Structure formats: structure tokens, C-alpha cells
Amino acid sequence: EEGNISAAHATTGSRRDNLGTLLVKAKLIAPGQLQAALVMQKQTGEQLGEILIQQGAITREDLKRAIQIQIYGTFYDIFQWKEGSYQFNPKEVKVKSPLYQLINIQSILLDVLRMIDEWPDVQRFVPSFEMTFQPVPGSFPADLADDGLNVYNLLDGRRNTQEIIDESLLGKFNTCKILSELLQAGYITEAAPPAAAPARRAQPAVARLRRAAHRQRRARHRQHQQPPAPRVAAQGARQAGHRRDDPEVLPAPQRQG
């Protein structure tokens, strides 16, 4: 609208940055609330953000921040492309009662170019989204702005960087830049990895089964080591003499009168 951006998101690939997904990962709404809002959206045709505001699930400020993350993240990804093809399809876009202030395209481009330029310096201190940080005891950054305080309050030694990005709703660049500044100022430090959990003891029933199986293996082993038992002579008719129908015994000759 008048050169301003009302929304931007990827239509292919991962759905990680969809509006509903962003709000769930930020723990502003539950997955069940999102599904209910999507059902209502299909029935009424209203915008998802408008439905969630009407339901009292989020505030206008929450929606504004989530949409800004979508817009800036989309443009940031586009500027990382080494090559690609573009197609411009002009069409009229009607924004019904905007729930947030539209963003000027020039502001977006300047901010994204600044992010790309500063990212290598930020990445020196936060090279991985799997890193976990915790506050340094006895130090507190009293001069933090609201966004910095938001990130600082999420540092508990358990959340990794990606989780802090999701829950702070500030985007990858802004969150990691705040973390790098806190690190350099000595207010936070990287948390040690959690110690490996001790091996669980076998349950009593399982232990009994293992002992029984072990005894059976030992018994079979002893049987294989014992010498073979001597064969026992046949009983019955063979002890009294050969049977008449035994092929190895010839009949006695008959006397002729």
C-alpha cells in the first residue's frame, strides 16, 4: 500500500516462520489455540492475527512484532541468495483495517543491508544457535533497554540461543546482537554443558531375568563339558535271545522223520 510492506513470507520450504508458528514458538499462544483460530479463519475469511486479537490470545503489539520478524526475515533471506530468478506480478492488494503500522520499503532495505554487514561481527561471539548462556552472578546490566532486558530475562542456562530467538520475538539478528553485547560487557557467560545422567540401575524384575538366563547358560556349558554316558544294553527280548524275525539269526534246522 503506497509502497509500504504489509506482509512478507516464504511460500515454499519450511513453515517455521509462518505467523502462527512464530506465535506458538514465542509461547504467546498454545498449539490448540492456533488450530481453533485456523478453523475460524476458514469459516470467516478473516486474518489470523485479527482472530487471535479478538479472542484475546495476543495483543496488537505481539502481532506487530511477529509480522515484522516475518518481513525482515524474508528480505534477509532474499539478500543472501547468490543467484535466482524474479517475477513481478502487479495486482491490487486490499488491506482491510490494518492491525499494525505498515513498514516503508526503504527502511526495510537499509535495515537488512545493515544486518548483513554487521552479522560477521555478531557471529564471532555467537557462532552457533545451540549455544547456551547464563547471567554472571553479581552483575546486572541496569542500563538495558526493553529488548535487551527481554533477552536477559530468558537466560537461565537451559534455553539455547534458538529458543531465546523464538521466545523473545526479536528475530535472529537482534537477539544475537544483544547476546554478543552482553558477552563483551561481561554480564553473561556461556553455560557449561549439562552433565551426563548416571546410568539407571536395572529394575528388580529385569535383574532376576538376567540372573536366570546366566544360570541356564552355565548349566548348558557344564553339560557340554561332561563325558558322554555309556550306552545301555537293550532290554526285553534281546536280553533273552534273538527274536525269530531278527534278520541276523537263522532258524534251527528241522529233523526229518
Tab-separated table of C-alpha atoms in Angstrom:
chain	number	residue	atom	x	y	z
A	1	GLU	CA	0.000	0.000	0.000
A	2	GLU	CA	1.640	3.241	-1.259
A	3	GLY	CA	4.992	1.481	-1.420
A	4	ASN	CA	4.766	0.124	2.116
A	5	ILE	CA	5.017	-3.539	3.084
A	6	SER	CA	2.028	-5.095	4.804
A	7	ALA	CA	3.295	-8.700	4.909
A	8	ALA	CA	6.034	-10.926	3.535
A	9	HIS	CA	6.651	-14.628	3.959
A	10	ALA	CA	8.044	-17.589	2.063
A	11	THR	CA	5.540	-19.657	0.098
A	12	THR	CA	7.873	-22.659	-0.273
A	13	GLY	CA	10.181	-24.583	2.011
A	14	SER	CA	9.896	-24.668	5.792
A	15	ARG	CA	6.815	-23.304	7.542
A	16	ARG	CA	8.892	-22.384	10.583
A	17	ASP	CA	8.340	-18.627	10.053
A	18	ASN	CA	4.594	-18.703	9.445
A	19	LEU	CA	2.719	-16.288	11.688
A	20	GLY	CA	1.007	-18.998	13.722
A	21	THR	CA	4.246	-20.938	14.160
A	22	LEU	CA	6.084	-17.819	15.309
A	23	LEU	CA	3.430	-17.103	17.929
A	24	VAL	CA	3.472	-20.695	19.209
A	25	LYS	CA	7.279	-20.751	19.462
A	26	ALA	CA	7.160	-17.430	21.300
A	27	LYS	CA	4.756	-19.159	23.752
A	28	LEU	CA	2.172	-16.437	23.220
A	29	ILE	CA	-0.439	-18.976	22.136
A	30	ALA	CA	-0.833	-22.716	22.558
A	31	PRO	CA	-0.994	-25.107	19.581
A	32	GLY	CA	-4.675	-25.731	20.359
A	33	GLN	CA	-5.441	-22.009	20.164
A	34	LEU	CA	-3.746	-21.805	16.793
A	35	GLN	CA	-5.736	-24.729	15.393
A	36	ALA	CA	-9.008	-23.230	16.614
A	37	ALA	CA	-8.131	-19.864	15.056
A	38	LEU	CA	-7.240	-21.529	11.732
A	39	VAL	CA	-10.611	-23.284	11.682
A	40	MET	CA	-12.370	-19.968	12.271
A	41	GLN	CA	-10.248	-18.336	9.572
A	42	LYS	CA	-11.511	-20.856	7.014
A	43	GLN	CA	-15.088	-20.164	8.065
A	44	THR	CA	-14.953	-16.356	8.164
A	45	GLY	CA	-12.079	-15.434	5.857
A	46	GLU	CA	-10.679	-13.036	8.452
A	47	GLN	CA	-6.977	-12.542	9.009
A	48	LEU	CA	-5.379	-14.902	11.510
A	49	GLY	CA	-3.946	-12.056	13.563
A	50	GLU	CA	-7.314	-10.333	13.748
A	51	ILE	CA	-8.975	-13.509	15.007
A	52	LEU	CA	-6.345	-14.025	17.702
A	53	ILE	CA	-6.707	-10.425	18.880
A	54	GLN	CA	-10.492	-10.763	19.043
A	55	GLN	CA	-10.083	-13.926	21.113
A	56	GLY	CA	-7.738	-12.092	23.489
A	57	ALA	CA	-4.919	-14.540	22.744
A	58	ILE	CA	-2.413	-11.846	21.708
A	59	THR	CA	-2.093	-8.058	21.710
A	60	ARG	CA	-1.614	-5.728	18.767
A	61	GLU	CA	1.996	-5.242	19.827
A	62	ASP	CA	2.579	-9.025	19.759
A	63	LEU	CA	1.130	-9.193	16.251
A	64	LYS	CA	3.202	-6.242	15.054
A	65	ARG	CA	6.444	-7.818	16.285
A	66	ALA	CA	5.649	-11.212	14.761
A	67	ILE	CA	4.828	-9.693	11.368
A	68	GLN	CA	7.978	-7.576	11.431
A	69	ILE	CA	10.021	-10.716	12.043
A	70	GLN	CA	8.349	-12.311	9.027
A	71	ILE	CA	9.050	-9.323	6.805
A	72	TYR	CA	12.657	-8.742	7.840
A	73	GLY	CA	13.448	-12.456	7.850
A	74	THR	CA	12.082	-12.862	4.329
A	75	PHE	CA	14.064	-9.926	2.945
A	76	TYR	CA	17.188	-11.044	4.819
A	77	ASP	CA	16.975	-14.489	3.207
A	78	ILE	CA	16.423	-12.971	-0.245
A	79	PHE	CA	19.566	-10.860	0.103
A	80	GLN	CA	21.568	-14.000	0.893
A	81	TRP	CA	20.770	-15.575	-2.472
A	82	LYS	CA	23.738	-15.905	-4.806
A	83	GLU	CA	21.511	-16.293	-7.822
A	84	GLY	CA	17.844	-16.594	-8.616
A	85	SER	CA	15.013	-15.546	-10.873
A	86	TYR	CA	12.429	-12.903	-10.079
A	87	GLN	CA	8.959	-12.276	-11.351
A	88	PHE	CA	6.867	-9.184	-10.690
A	89	ASN	CA	3.109	-9.640	-10.719
A	90	PRO	CA	1.341	-6.309	-10.169
A	91	LYS	CA	-2.050	-6.623	-8.536
A	92	GLU	CA	-4.228	-4.644	-6.202
A	93	VAL	CA	-3.865	-5.548	-2.545
A	94	LYS	CA	-6.588	-4.517	-0.152
A	95	VAL	CA	-5.539	-4.303	3.461
A	96	LYS	CA	-8.713	-4.285	5.500
A	97	SER	CA	-8.323	-2.203	8.660
A	98	PRO	CA	-4.575	-2.757	9.222
A	99	LEU	CA	-3.883	-4.034	12.712
A	100	TYR	CA	-0.324	-2.706	12.650
A	101	GLN	CA	1.697	0.094	11.149
A	102	LEU	CA	2.904	-0.660	7.631
A	103	ILE	CA	6.672	-0.614	7.062
A	104	ASN	CA	8.346	1.547	4.429
A	105	ILE	CA	10.269	-0.466	1.872
A	106	GLN	CA	13.292	1.843	2.042
A	107	SER	CA	13.552	1.355	5.789
A	108	ILE	CA	13.453	-2.409	5.341
A	109	LEU	CA	16.185	-2.411	2.699
A	110	LEU	CA	18.501	-0.173	4.746
A	111	ASP	CA	17.989	-2.242	7.911
A	112	VAL	CA	18.559	-5.555	6.124
A	113	LEU	CA	21.749	-4.307	4.474
A	114	ARG	CA	22.996	-3.149	7.892
A	115	MET	CA	22.208	-6.580	9.372
A	116	ILE	CA	24.144	-8.345	6.625
A	117	ASP	CA	27.102	-6.001	7.137
A	118	GLU	CA	27.215	-6.462	10.939
A	119	TRP	CA	26.411	-10.168	11.094
A	120	PRO	CA	30.046	-11.429	10.826
A	121	ASP	CA	30.979	-9.421	13.949
A	122	VAL	CA	27.966	-10.781	15.830
A	123	GLN	CA	28.721	-14.318	14.722
A	124	ARG	CA	32.208	-14.155	16.236
A	125	PHE	CA	30.606	-14.217	19.689
A	126	VAL	CA	27.526	-16.319	18.878
A	127	PRO	CA	28.706	-18.805	16.244
A	128	SER	CA	26.012	-21.395	16.937
A	129	PHE	CA	22.321	-21.299	17.775
A	130	GLU	CA	22.912	-24.302	20.046
A	131	MET	CA	24.957	-22.222	22.500
A	132	THR	CA	23.513	-21.729	25.985
A	133	PHE	CA	24.188	-18.693	28.160
A	134	GLN	CA	23.638	-17.711	31.766
A	135	PRO	CA	23.979	-14.462	33.760
A	136	VAL	CA	27.228	-13.792	35.593
A	137	PRO	CA	26.486	-13.804	39.358
A	138	GLY	CA	26.736	-10.387	40.985
A	139	SER	CA	26.403	-8.394	37.771
A	140	PHE	CA	23.269	-6.881	36.317
A	141	PRO	CA	23.042	-4.539	33.306
A	142	ALA	CA	20.904	-1.781	34.783
A	143	ASP	CA	21.023	0.307	31.596
A	144	LEU	CA	19.409	-2.291	29.336
A	145	ALA	CA	16.594	-1.212	27.030
A	146	ASP	CA	13.349	-3.183	26.886
A	147	ASP	CA	14.527	-5.571	24.151
A	148	GLY	CA	17.806	-6.241	25.943
A	149	LEU	CA	16.015	-6.855	29.227
A	150	ASN	CA	13.666	-9.233	27.465
A	151	VAL	CA	16.594	-11.326	26.221
A	152	TYR	CA	18.467	-11.120	29.541
A	153	ASN	CA	15.463	-12.427	31.490
A	154	LEU	CA	15.320	-15.505	29.251
A	155	LEU	CA	18.905	-16.533	30.071
A	156	ASP	CA	18.682	-19.400	32.535
A	157	GLY	CA	21.491	-21.739	31.491
A	158	ARG	CA	18.973	-24.150	29.904
A	159	ARG	CA	17.483	-22.361	26.891
A	160	ASN	CA	19.751	-22.401	23.865
A	161	THR	CA	20.150	-19.442	21.531
A	162	GLN	CA	17.476	-20.617	19.092
A	163	GLU	CA	14.918	-20.913	21.880
A	164	ILE	CA	15.747	-17.395	23.053
A	165	ILE	CA	15.328	-16.129	19.475
A	166	ASP	CA	11.912	-17.771	19.302
A	167	GLU	CA	10.650	-16.636	22.701
A	168	SER	CA	11.981	-13.074	22.576
A	169	LEU	CA	10.202	-12.422	19.264
A	170	LEU	CA	13.061	-10.129	18.220
A	171	GLY	CA	14.435	-12.074	15.280
A	172	LYS	CA	17.777	-13.785	14.757
A	173	PHE	CA	19.946	-10.713	14.209
A	174	ASN	CA	18.628	-8.535	17.037
A	175	THR	CA	18.690	-11.370	19.586
A	176	CYS	CA	22.216	-12.484	18.727
A	177	LYS	CA	23.480	-8.892	18.696
A	178	ILE	CA	22.136	-8.362	22.217
A	179	LEU	CA	23.793	-11.603	23.342
A	180	SER	CA	27.121	-10.567	21.822
A	181	GLU	CA	26.971	-7.165	23.572
A	182	LEU	CA	26.140	-8.772	26.919
A	183	LEU	CA	29.036	-11.201	26.464
A	184	GLN	CA	31.502	-8.453	25.658
A	185	ALA	CA	30.327	-6.411	28.645
A	186	GLY	CA	30.833	-9.392	30.960
A	187	TYR	CA	27.197	-9.647	32.064
A	188	ILE	CA	26.666	-13.182	30.753
A	189	THR	CA	28.815	-16.221	30.078
A	190	GLU	CA	28.412	-19.439	28.142
A	191	ALA	CA	26.844	-22.126	30.300
A	192	ALA	CA	28.637	-25.415	30.799
A	193	PRO	CA	27.015	-28.373	29.032
A	194	PRO	CA	24.788	-30.447	31.328
A	195	ALA	CA	26.489	-33.394	32.995
A	196	ALA	CA	25.652	-36.814	31.641
A	197	ALA	CA	22.917	-38.514	33.621
A	198	PRO	CA	24.128	-41.538	35.648
A	199	ALA	CA	23.257	-44.941	34.297
A	200	ARG	CA	19.954	-46.170	35.624
A	201	ARG	CA	20.011	-49.291	37.803
A	202	ALA	CA	18.275	-52.305	36.378
A	203	GLN	CA	14.800	-52.938	37.682
A	204	PRO	CA	14.493	-55.906	40.091
A	205	ALA	CA	12.420	-57.986	37.664
A	206	VAL	CA	14.894	-57.399	34.846
A	207	ALA	CA	17.803	-58.272	37.121
A	208	ARG	CA	16.146	-61.583	38.113
A	209	LEU	CA	15.598	-62.499	34.483
A	210	ARG	CA	19.232	-61.778	33.675
A	211	ARG	CA	20.429	-63.955	36.581
A	212	ALA	CA	18.159	-66.816	35.497
A	213	ALA	CA	19.458	-66.620	31.925
A	214	HIS	CA	23.023	-66.629	33.244
A	215	ARG	CA	22.365	-69.774	35.297
A	216	GLN	CA	20.890	-71.525	32.258
A	217	ARG	CA	23.972	-70.692	30.183
A	218	ARG	CA	26.255	-72.070	32.901
A	219	ALA	CA	24.200	-75.268	33.151
A	220	ARG	CA	24.391	-75.823	29.375
A	221	HIS	CA	28.122	-75.169	29.493
A	222	ARG	CA	28.641	-77.826	32.197
A	223	GLN	CA	26.618	-80.369	30.199
A	224	HIS	CA	28.848	-79.890	27.165
A	225	GLN	CA	31.970	-80.461	29.309
A	226	GLN	CA	30.769	-83.821	30.893
A	227	PRO	CA	31.920	-87.118	29.159
A	228	PRO	CA	29.213	-88.981	27.250
A	229	ALA	CA	27.348	-91.698	29.231
A	230	PRO	CA	27.922	-95.371	28.152
A	231	ARG	CA	25.212	-96.982	26.132
A	232	VAL	CA	22.876	-99.305	27.991
A	233	ALA	CA	22.222	-102.773	26.580
A	234	ALA	CA	18.849	-103.267	25.026
A	235	GLN	CA	16.152	-104.586	27.323
A	236	GLY	CA	13.408	-107.158	26.824
A	237	ALA	CA	13.590	-109.673	24.011
A	238	ARG	CA	17.237	-109.009	23.128
A	239	GLN	CA	18.326	-109.913	26.713
A	240	ALA	CA	16.540	-113.297	26.482
A	241	GLY	CA	17.775	-114.060	22.981
A	242	HIS	CA	17.326	-113.025	19.430
A	243	ARG	CA	13.825	-112.662	18.049
A	244	ARG	CA	12.669	-115.036	15.307
A	245	ASP	CA	12.286	-112.249	12.869
A	246	ASP	CA	15.779	-110.868	13.540
A	247	PRO	CA	17.497	-110.970	10.143
A	248	GLU	CA	20.852	-111.830	11.752
A	249	VAL	CA	19.530	-115.113	13.310
A	250	LEU	CA	18.964	-118.185	11.116
A	251	PRO	CA	16.157	-120.658	12.055
A	252	ALA	CA	17.253	-124.042	13.535
A	253	PRO	CA	17.132	-126.997	11.043
A	254	GLN	CA	14.101	-129.391	11.331
A	255	ARG	CA	14.671	-133.155	11.955
A	256	GLN	CA	13.142	-135.320	9.225
A	257	GLY	CA	11.245	-138.499	10.369
